[in-house]
Structure formats: C-alpha cells, structure tokens
Amino acid sequence: MRVACPFCGDRDRREFTVQGDDTSLRRPGRDAGPLAWHDYVHLRDNPAGRLHEIWHHDPCGAWVVVERDTVTHAVHGVTLAREAAR
Amino acid sequence: MRVPGRGLTQDARLVPFTFDGKGHAGRDGDTLASALMGEGVRLVARSFKYHRPRGVLSAGSEEPNALVTVEGVPNTRATVQEIWDGMSARSQNAWPSLAIDAMGVNDLLDPFLGAGFYYKTFMWPRTLWERLYEPVIRRAAGLGRLSGHADDAPFEKAWAHCDLLVIGAGPAGLMAALVAARAGADVILADEGARMGGRLLAEVDPVEGRAPHLWADGVVAELREMPNVRLLPRTTVTGAYDGGTYGALERVGLHRAPVAHRPVECFWRIVAKRAVLAAGAIERPLAFPDNDRPGVMLAGSVRTYLNRWGVVPGPRIAVYGNNDDAHRTARDLAAAGLKVAALIDTRGEARIEEAGFPVMTGARVVGTRGRLGLAAVTVEGVGGRREFEVDGLAVSGGWSPAVHLTCHLGGKPAWDERLQAFLPREGAVPGLVACGAANGVFSTAGCLRDGLRAAGESLEALGLAVPPVEVPEAEGEAGTVGPFVLASGGRQFVDFQNDVTVKDIRLSAQEGFQSVEHMKRYTTLGMATDQGKTSNVPALAVLAEALGSPVASTGTTTFRPPYTPVSISAMGAGGQGVGFAPQRLTTSHQAALQRGAPMIEAGLWYRPSYFPRPGELSWRQACDREVAMVRHSVGVCDVSTLGKIDVQGPDAAAFLDFVYSNTMSTLPVGKVRYGLMLREDGFVMDDGTCARLGLQHYVVTTTTAAAAQVMRHLDFVAQVLRPDFDVQCVSVTEQWAQVSIAGPWSREMVQAVVEADLSDERLPYMGCAEAAVLGVPGRVFRISFSGERAYEIAVPARYGASLWRLLVAQAESLGGGAYGLEALNVLRIEKGFITHAEIHGRTTAFDIGMERMVAKGKDCVGWASSRRPGLLDENREQLVGLRPLVRTGQITAGAHLYGRDAAAMRENGQGYVTSACWSPTFETALGLGFLKGGRARHGEVVRLVDAMRAVETLVEVTEPVFLDPEGGRMRG
Ligand SMILES: [Zn+2]
C-alpha cells in the first residue's frame, strides 16, 4: 500500500504511522465538559467504507489526512493536516 | 525410462546425483522427477497417513506426492527441483526404506483411520494426549522432518517496480509480455520454471509452422535483449496484495551446488501498475480404486515428461480421461513408438480417430494392481471387465485454471459448467487481467490471442499504444470435457498429499460437515503443503454428488497466499542478527569500548553499562565505586541519547505551554525548567527539561526511550491541534553531543573547559547559557539527575568524542571518572527521580506527586482528562519509596506489595515495585514503587513479595526521595 505524501510523493505505507480517524481535528475546548471530552478521547466510528484518517509521514514529519476505504484499502486522497485543520 | 529421439535435452551433458544414497545420472536440465523417471525409478515417496507407496503425479509445483529432502531441506517437490552435480536427495516418511516401510501397517488400519479419526478416537482420557497419542501420531504421520537447527543459509529479499507484471511465460504470458515490451512498457516476466515457455515446452503441435519451443525461445531471446524487460525465471508469484503489490519467490541457489554467500532464495515484493495472470491450468486426477500407485500420473504431465525430457514411467502406458486433451497423450506416446495399452474415455459419445491402439469409450478404470508400482489396470466398459498390463496410467479429469491469485483479495471464482472449471472473476484483483488457460482458454491459438488481448487492455490502462503484432499460427482445438466420474468401492484418493479419499468426503457429508469449509477441516482435504491444487475441484465434485446438488451451488474453495510454500527464511531475510536493526552509537562509543565498558541496549542506542577497573570482580563493584565517585568527587557520563528538540518561532512559548502541563512561557531566558507532558487521556507521556535560550528559542529534552514519540507528538500538536501557532520543531539529538559532569567538584572541572562565569550567581541551579567550550560554540546547562551539583555541556557532535576523553581524563586526575548506566540508575533512585519505569503509561501526574505541575490557568494536552475524578482519587496507587526493615532485605523490580499480615494474593494487592537498586550511599537496598494511598502511608511497614524470584521482604514506606530531600547538594 502506498500513500502520496504531499511533500514526498508516493511512499510505502511502512514509512507512516497511523493515528486513527481524524477526530483530533475537532478537539473540544478545555471546558467543553466530560461528555465532549469522553467522546473526543475514547469514542471512534468504525465504518466499512471511506474514512478520514490521520497519518504521520515519519521521514519528513508531515501529518496528513488520508481518505481511505477500510474495505478495499484504496486511498482516495491525501491532504496536509495543517490545511485540513484550518 | 528414456525414450530415444524425444525431449529437448537429448544432447545435454550427464549430471550425477544420488537418491537415498544410490548413485544416478540425469541430463542437465532435468528435474529430479524426470531424472528419476529416466532411471526407471517410479517409487519416490510414502504417503502422509497410510504410508502408501507413491510416485510422481505431475510435472509442476502442484505435485502432491513426490516430496523429498534435498540437502537437508524437507518437502522439496521433485518435480520442481533441478538436479546438479553431486546433489543428494532423500525420500521422506519411510523407515527403514521406501520399499520396506514399517509404518505401511497404517494402510491396513484404514477402517480406523478415516476422516474424523483424531477427533473421535483420542477424545478421552485427556491425559493420554501428551504421553501417548501425540508422540505416536507425530511419529507415524508427517511430511518430512525439520533439522531442529537455525537456518544459517543466506537468503535475500528484493523490491521491484514495473508497469506490467506478467505472471507465467507460457503462450499467453509470452505473447502478453512481447506486446507490452514492444509498446515500451516496463515489463517484468516471472515464471516458475527454469526455462520459459510453459506448455510450449511440453507439446508438439507447431506454432508458426515450427516446434512450439522454438517459437518460445525466439520470443524469450527478443525479450532478453530489451532494456525495458526483466525476466525472472525460477520465480513463483506467490501472492497478490493491496495496491498492485505481488509477492514472489525466486530460487536463486536451489538448482546448483551451494556457494558461500549466494542466496538460496530471494523473496520479491513487486509493485506493478498492471498485471497479467497467465499462470496456466492445473490438471486434475480422476478417482478410482487404488488410483495412487506409482506409475499413475496426470495425462498432461506424461506428455510433458515425454516431449520435454524424453522420459516415461515405462514402455506400456494406458490413458484414462474424461476429455479430448487426454487423447493427445495417447497420440504422442504412440508416435514415440511406445505401447499405448488402451485409451479409455469415460464419455460414451467421445469421437476418436483411427489410432492404432485399443480405444474404449463409455468406460471406466475400476481397479489397479501392483505392490510398489503399477502393474495392471482393470477397465469396465460396454463389453464387461478387462485387465491391461501396464507400467503407467495417464489420467485426466480435465483442467482447472490457476485462478489462485485472483482470489487473494477475497474474490470468489465462478463455476463454468461447460469447462467444468472455476474461472477468475473480472476485477477480483484491481489492475490484474487473467488470460490463457488461467482464464479458461485452452487451445494454443486461443492462448496467444488472449495474451494479446490482456496486453492490449493493460497498455490502454497505462496510456500506451498497442503495437501491431501478428498472432502466430497455432493449434486451435481446445476439445471438450465431460463431468467428473466416480467409481464405487476401494480406496479412491482425492487429496494425495493428505491421504483423503472419496469415502472420507462422503463420510463428512453424512456426518453433517456439508459446507466445503467444514468438509475441508473435517477431512483435512487441501490443507497440506500443496493446498489441494490437484484435489480441490474433484473433492467439490464428490461433495456435490454426496449432497445431490450441482457443483456450482456446492461452493468454492478459498485460495489464500502463498500459492506455493515460501520459506520463512526468505520472507524474513535480513531479519536477524547484526544489521537487522540500526545501531545508534554515541560519539564516545569507541572511547567507552577502549575502557572496557560493556554495552547495554537502550532502544536502538548502545550505552556503556559500567567502566570496570582492575581488581573489580563484578559489575556491582564497579557500579558502587562510580556512585561513590559522583557523591564524593566527580563523574562524567555521556547523555547524548536523551532526545533533544529545538523549538523556535514567535509562538514557541505558547506552543510549549500547550504541550507541557506546566507553564514554560514564564521561564526567563537563560533558565531551565523540568516539564511534564501528558497524553490527551490525562496520563503522563514523558518528562524532561526545557531550556530557554532566547525569547523565541527553546531546547527541550526527552527521555531516551520516548524521543521519537515526543518528536512525532510535537509535530502533531503543531500541525493538527494548533496550526494557528507559528512555531517550528526539529530534532537535534544527533547534532549535539552532551556530557553530564556530576559531583562536588563538577564546577571546577567544567570551569576548566567552558569560557563563561560559572559562579552560582551567574549560573545557578537550573540555569543555562550558550558558551564557548574550548573555543567551540556550545551550551552549558546546570541540571542534575543525580542529586549532586551537576552540569551538562553540549557541543556539536563532531567534538563529542574529544570532549568526553578530555573530561574523563580530568575527572580521573581528581579521583573521579566515567560512570555508566548502572550507576546513573542508582544515583537517580537514591534521589527519587523517575524514569519510564515509573511513567509507564498508566500513571498520572497525581500518581507521581506532581499534580501541581498541571497548571490550572491554561489549556494543555491532557488537561481536561487529568481532572477526571477517578484520576485524582486519594486511593490510587501513588509513588513511594521503599526501604527494607533489615539491611539484608532484598527489593526487586516487579515485586508486589501487600499489607504486613495479608496473604500474598491478587485480591490483597496494594501496589508494586518499579525500580530497585543496592544503594552504596545508604548501604541498603532501595526501591521506588506505587502503593494504594501511598502518600498518606509513609512510615507504615508493608510486605514485598516477588514470587518469581522467591523474595519476601518487610519494607518501610517512605518519601520517594531518599537523598537530600531539601536539595542543598544540587543547588550548592
Ligand atoms: Zn513526506
């Protein structure tokens, strides 16, 4: 499996570290309350199909959002997390 | 026996080899199977369960019977193994010899050894399993034997990328590769065989008006000259994976005498934009009583042995089939001057031309004779029963396209009633197109055309134009195939490798194991090393008949990688010994080795454990001395392995406030602060120091173990959580060598090399400065991990070794010297400093007594979670110090803590020990650990029990800081 790092191009998946879905792009405020924080820290959807995930390209240090199909393993798009977060 | 005037290797030189110690000679280019057949050897193996005599069945990697041990490697297929000068092969599974096998008695026990035998017989009593059943079964059954030694032969792995991977170099594959290569595509052509050509090497029907192998040779020669083509003979593509990735196993050294350093095999990972599957088809046997005697072979394979290698199992051969292709075998045998005893076709309607040998249609083989090899077959036809004396029987139950790779991503093949075969489903593996026999196209002309089509589709997808190519003239008749027929009674083998019979499958159906997957597990059909290549479809036909349902609705089998067995040594090539993992060495590594320091691995780093001196008999003596050195004079330690991260930018301060639980924005320039990082769930991630070198410039340190994780985390916070901060982080661990100088005389020593005022006023405890170190721009930090006055000097890495040598020499002149990781650990335990033994992922700032370091007035990673009531419960396990009541008491890391009088049971567990040492300073064992409500229990006596090491000690709970709790020694 290969993921296209926006800086480095097509790279083997072994160069990446996966962090799970992209919930971390929607971090609650400090005082959002226990429920919001529980949701943020612990709960994740597990869809069969397309999912936005956060991956780290270890050699260059870029965090990227990978749109990946959990059934076919096809990668449908890669964007810089810095841009997705804005 | 050899057949005069036949075979492609007639002029090849003779190659001597041995089989079971007996000398033989074959021709260069022979497989072990063809060479033995040439020598008149039919009996080559004993079967797995019943120890029945077995011979060669096939001419390829699908072989279920002819497994041998070659030069110590078990389960080598004689049909794939090429012979080489002096090669030694041995039969397996037979004792004392192939001809007289003691375990052949199993064959007589057949009524007791049927399907489900293990499940039914050995259920009870359970205790007999280990002592009796298992050893007996293991001795009686099995496939070859392992040496019991590590495989020290060299193996290799390799990666390749290409536009088009063509799998198989028969007519379809060669055509596809030729077209794609001429179109300019980057092509890899992989083929299992030593010589490319596939069935073109096994047939006589002309291609382009000449012998088919000549056409193949011509194409291979053209491909070999093209720079955009890589030929991989002796390479089996074993698996299809995500993203156009294929695994392939190349036999590099197996076909020739071993040479030091030449790999035995190479495991390839090939990434192909497109792939063409031209893997051909596998012929299947027919079931009839005693269909496994040596001499019974697949009809297509008999043709291969005759036409390619010029050998046959004997002068008299009968042919038995349910399809037209079998007739070719009879034709070729007769043309070679051999006696075709009979051509037996199961189909009543079969049309057979005048042939010069007896032909029986609508007939069946109902039995065979012969003790260690086939002697006669009995045929039942319209005119009753008749026996033919033969040396060989060529059998064909039709051909199964090699669809295996198309199923590796979960795709199921589709049953084709007309071809009586499973065909690949289009798109089952994205980017892969099947063609030729693998696609159910069985005539040579059809294969050539289909190869062109597959290449065309692939080239179109690659955006390349299809060059004009003429399809050569070839035989175009594919013939027809009848249904799989069954006989009744006797031992009719379906899976030859696992000794599964028609009766076993029927029994499985009768006992309720009716789904294919259940049947396979109940009978073990298809679960041997050949994965049922020849048996899956016949077994399905038997099951369908038993259930009274058509094959199409009975099910399919699941094909998983690898297509053929892959040695673990090949997959794991390079995965052991020196060179497997990178070695990270400090700049003082050589100097430390010169002083005799044994190295200890810390992640990928190598750090000196201690520095032995003459007269010291154990590491403890060296460690105790080094601790005393630091406490009383001065010690030097390379601490470069700690992670160092440079943080700069207008928002560096705000960023670090967000990353650390405590506040770094208030840190004055020229100061260092201890910092704690939390995970978002509120637990401690790492600790370290944060030095402010400028208003927008910090250097933070991490523990050695967590350096990479913290760097990734800082990137994560900067890019994902807080992209609004203008800040840059970069790891500078390798760029700076850093040395700690600790002890009462450290200032004098450091002052000698650092050109800066080191007075306590100018550089107090937790101060830092950029300063020249012997003329080199460096940094000095006044931080301590020992509890003594201490400094860390950082210089660019290239000066690290000289700085370390110089400092150690100076320290030695003052009665001190270098100290290693053991002493470092004792020093920090005495002072109650924590490491990842304590912040092991399940402890909070509250647990280690640092909840005040979670600043209230700001947000930080982990802030919200750290406020959860459960993480602030007074009864949580909290960091404490532990000291034995008596001086001889032992403390061991991993020991558990119980109430003084409570039994050492899980229910009574109060905590555990994380770090322990012998403290030369206090002349007692000391420990750090976690104890329920521990902060309120100082002074209490608890029981420490280490069941693993048989240690039991009464210990007093103390403050975790044993040495100088007020910190006067550090501050000076
Ligand atoms: Zn990158």
PDB file of C-alpha atoms in Angstrom, chain A residues 1-2 7 12 14 17 19 22 24-31 33-34 37-38 40-42 54 56 58 60-64 71-74 80-83 85-86, chain B residues 159 161 242-245 269 271-272 658 680-681 711-725 727-728 855-865 868:
ATOM      1  CA  MET A   1       0.000   0.000   0.000  1.00  0.00           C
ATOM      2  CA  ARG A   2       1.260   3.432  -0.874  1.00  0.00           C
ATOM      3  CA  PHE A   7       5.828  16.694   0.187  1.00  0.00           C
ATOM      4  CA  ASP A  12       5.324   2.839   1.040  1.00  0.00           C
ATOM      5  CA  ARG A  14       5.853   1.278   6.165  1.00  0.00           C
ATOM      6  CA  THR A  17       2.454   5.859  11.474  1.00  0.00           C
ATOM      7  CA  GLN A  19      -3.146   7.586  14.416  1.00  0.00           C
ATOM      8  CA  ASP A  22      -9.362  12.400  12.115  1.00  0.00           C
ATOM      9  CA  SER A  24      -8.252  15.089  16.542  1.00  0.00           C
ATOM     10  CA  LEU A  25      -9.034  17.823  14.004  1.00  0.00           C
ATOM     11  CA  ARG A  26     -12.084  18.658  16.155  1.00  0.00           C
ATOM     12  CA  ARG A  27     -10.568  18.992  19.625  1.00  0.00           C
ATOM     13  CA  PRO A  28     -13.077  20.362  22.150  1.00  0.00           C
ATOM     14  CA  GLY A  29     -12.395  23.452  24.219  1.00  0.00           C
ATOM     15  CA  ARG A  30     -10.825  22.977  27.617  1.00  0.00           C
ATOM     16  CA  ASP A  31     -14.120  23.408  29.432  1.00  0.00           C
ATOM     17  CA  GLY A  33     -17.370  19.138  29.741  1.00  0.00           C
ATOM     18  CA  PRO A  34     -16.801  15.463  30.493  1.00  0.00           C
ATOM     19  CA  TRP A  37     -14.079  15.020  26.219  1.00  0.00           C
ATOM     20  CA  HIS A  38     -15.051  11.382  26.660  1.00  0.00           C
ATOM     21  CA  TYR A  40     -13.133  13.017  21.829  1.00  0.00           C
ATOM     22  CA  VAL A  41     -10.669  10.838  23.710  1.00  0.00           C
ATOM     23  CA  HIS A  42     -12.363   7.455  23.559  1.00  0.00           C
ATOM     24  CA  ILE A  54      -4.591  10.947  10.414  1.00  0.00           C
ATOM     25  CA  HIS A  56       2.287  10.708  10.080  1.00  0.00           C
ATOM     26  CA  ASP A  58       7.889   9.654   9.617  1.00  0.00           C
ATOM     27  CA  CYS A  60       9.504  14.243   6.659  1.00  0.00           C
ATOM     28  CA  GLY A  61       7.400  14.798   9.764  1.00  0.00           C
ATOM     29  CA  ALA A  62       4.212  15.763   7.932  1.00  0.00           C
ATOM     30  CA  TRP A  63       0.874  14.873   9.477  1.00  0.00           C
ATOM     31  CA  VAL A  64      -1.604  14.172   6.701  1.00  0.00           C
ATOM     32  CA  VAL A  71     -12.956  -2.371   2.819  1.00  0.00           C
ATOM     33  CA  THR A  72     -10.852  -2.112  -0.339  1.00  0.00           C
ATOM     34  CA  HIS A  73      -7.863  -0.360   1.253  1.00  0.00           C
ATOM     35  CA  ALA A  74      -7.948   2.080  -1.663  1.00  0.00           C
ATOM     36  CA  LEU A  80      -1.869  18.127   4.824  1.00  0.00           C
ATOM     37  CA  ALA A  81      -3.431  18.036   8.273  1.00  0.00           C
ATOM     38  CA  ARG A  82      -2.285  21.635   8.769  1.00  0.00           C
ATOM     39  CA  GLU A  83      -4.561  22.645   5.887  1.00  0.00           C
ATOM     40  CA  ALA A  85      -7.291  21.729  10.419  1.00  0.00           C
ATOM     41  CA  ARG A  86      -7.831  25.323   9.251  1.00  0.00           C
TER      42      ARG A  86
ATOM     43  CA  TRP B 159      11.817  -4.925  -4.256  1.00  0.00           C
ATOM     44  CA  HIS B 161       8.509  -1.702  -9.592  1.00  0.00           C
ATOM     45  CA  ASP B 242      -3.201  -4.314  -1.932  1.00  0.00           C
ATOM     46  CA  GLY B 243      -2.118  -1.599  -4.295  1.00  0.00           C
ATOM     47  CA  GLY B 244      -0.768  -3.797  -7.091  1.00  0.00           C
ATOM     48  CA  THR B 245       1.795  -5.420  -4.820  1.00  0.00           C
ATOM     49  CA  ARG B 269       7.906  -7.595  -3.444  1.00  0.00           C
ATOM     50  CA  VAL B 271       4.759  -3.261  -7.237  1.00  0.00           C
ATOM     51  CA  ALA B 272       3.096  -3.321 -10.641  1.00  0.00           C
ATOM     52  CA  PHE B 658       0.113  23.841  25.365  1.00  0.00           C
ATOM     53  CA  GLU B 680      -4.775  13.587  25.844  1.00  0.00           C
ATOM     54  CA  ASP B 681      -6.240  10.949  28.200  1.00  0.00           C
ATOM     55  CA  MET B 711       9.029  14.459  18.304  1.00  0.00           C
ATOM     56  CA  ARG B 712       6.045  12.990  16.479  1.00  0.00           C
ATOM     57  CA  HIS B 713       3.768  14.385  19.194  1.00  0.00           C
ATOM     58  CA  LEU B 714       5.184  17.891  18.871  1.00  0.00           C
ATOM     59  CA  ASP B 715       4.680  17.694  15.099  1.00  0.00           C
ATOM     60  CA  PHE B 716       1.138  16.507  15.781  1.00  0.00           C
ATOM     61  CA  VAL B 717       0.334  19.395  18.107  1.00  0.00           C
ATOM     62  CA  ALA B 718       1.903  21.949  15.766  1.00  0.00           C
ATOM     63  CA  GLN B 719       0.219  20.661  12.612  1.00  0.00           C
ATOM     64  CA  VAL B 720      -3.058  19.095  13.741  1.00  0.00           C
ATOM     65  CA  LEU B 721      -4.153  20.554  17.087  1.00  0.00           C
ATOM     66  CA  ARG B 722      -2.706  24.055  16.888  1.00  0.00           C
ATOM     67  CA  PRO B 723      -1.869  25.016  13.313  1.00  0.00           C
ATOM     68  CA  ASP B 724      -2.564  28.590  14.442  1.00  0.00           C
ATOM     69  CA  PHE B 725       0.797  28.675  16.256  1.00  0.00           C
ATOM     70  CA  VAL B 727       6.359  27.530  15.557  1.00  0.00           C
ATOM     71  CA  GLN B 728       8.907  25.073  14.182  1.00  0.00           C
ATOM     72  CA  ALA B 855      -1.245  24.406  35.623  1.00  0.00           C
ATOM     73  CA  LYS B 856      -4.815  25.478  36.232  1.00  0.00           C
ATOM     74  CA  GLY B 857      -4.899  28.706  34.297  1.00  0.00           C
ATOM     75  CA  LYS B 858      -4.338  27.390  30.773  1.00  0.00           C
ATOM     76  CA  ASP B 859      -5.277  24.592  28.397  1.00  0.00           C
ATOM     77  CA  CYS B 860      -2.794  21.869  27.578  1.00  0.00           C
ATOM     78  CA  VAL B 861      -2.830  18.431  26.053  1.00  0.00           C
ATOM     79  CA  GLY B 862      -4.398  16.170  28.674  1.00  0.00           C
ATOM     80  CA  TRP B 863      -5.680  18.981  30.874  1.00  0.00           C
ATOM     81  CA  ALA B 864      -9.383  18.151  30.692  1.00  0.00           C
ATOM     82  CA  SER B 865      -8.862  14.417  31.147  1.00  0.00           C
ATOM     83  CA  ARG B 868     -11.407  13.356  35.939  1.00  0.00           C
TER      84      ARG B 868
END
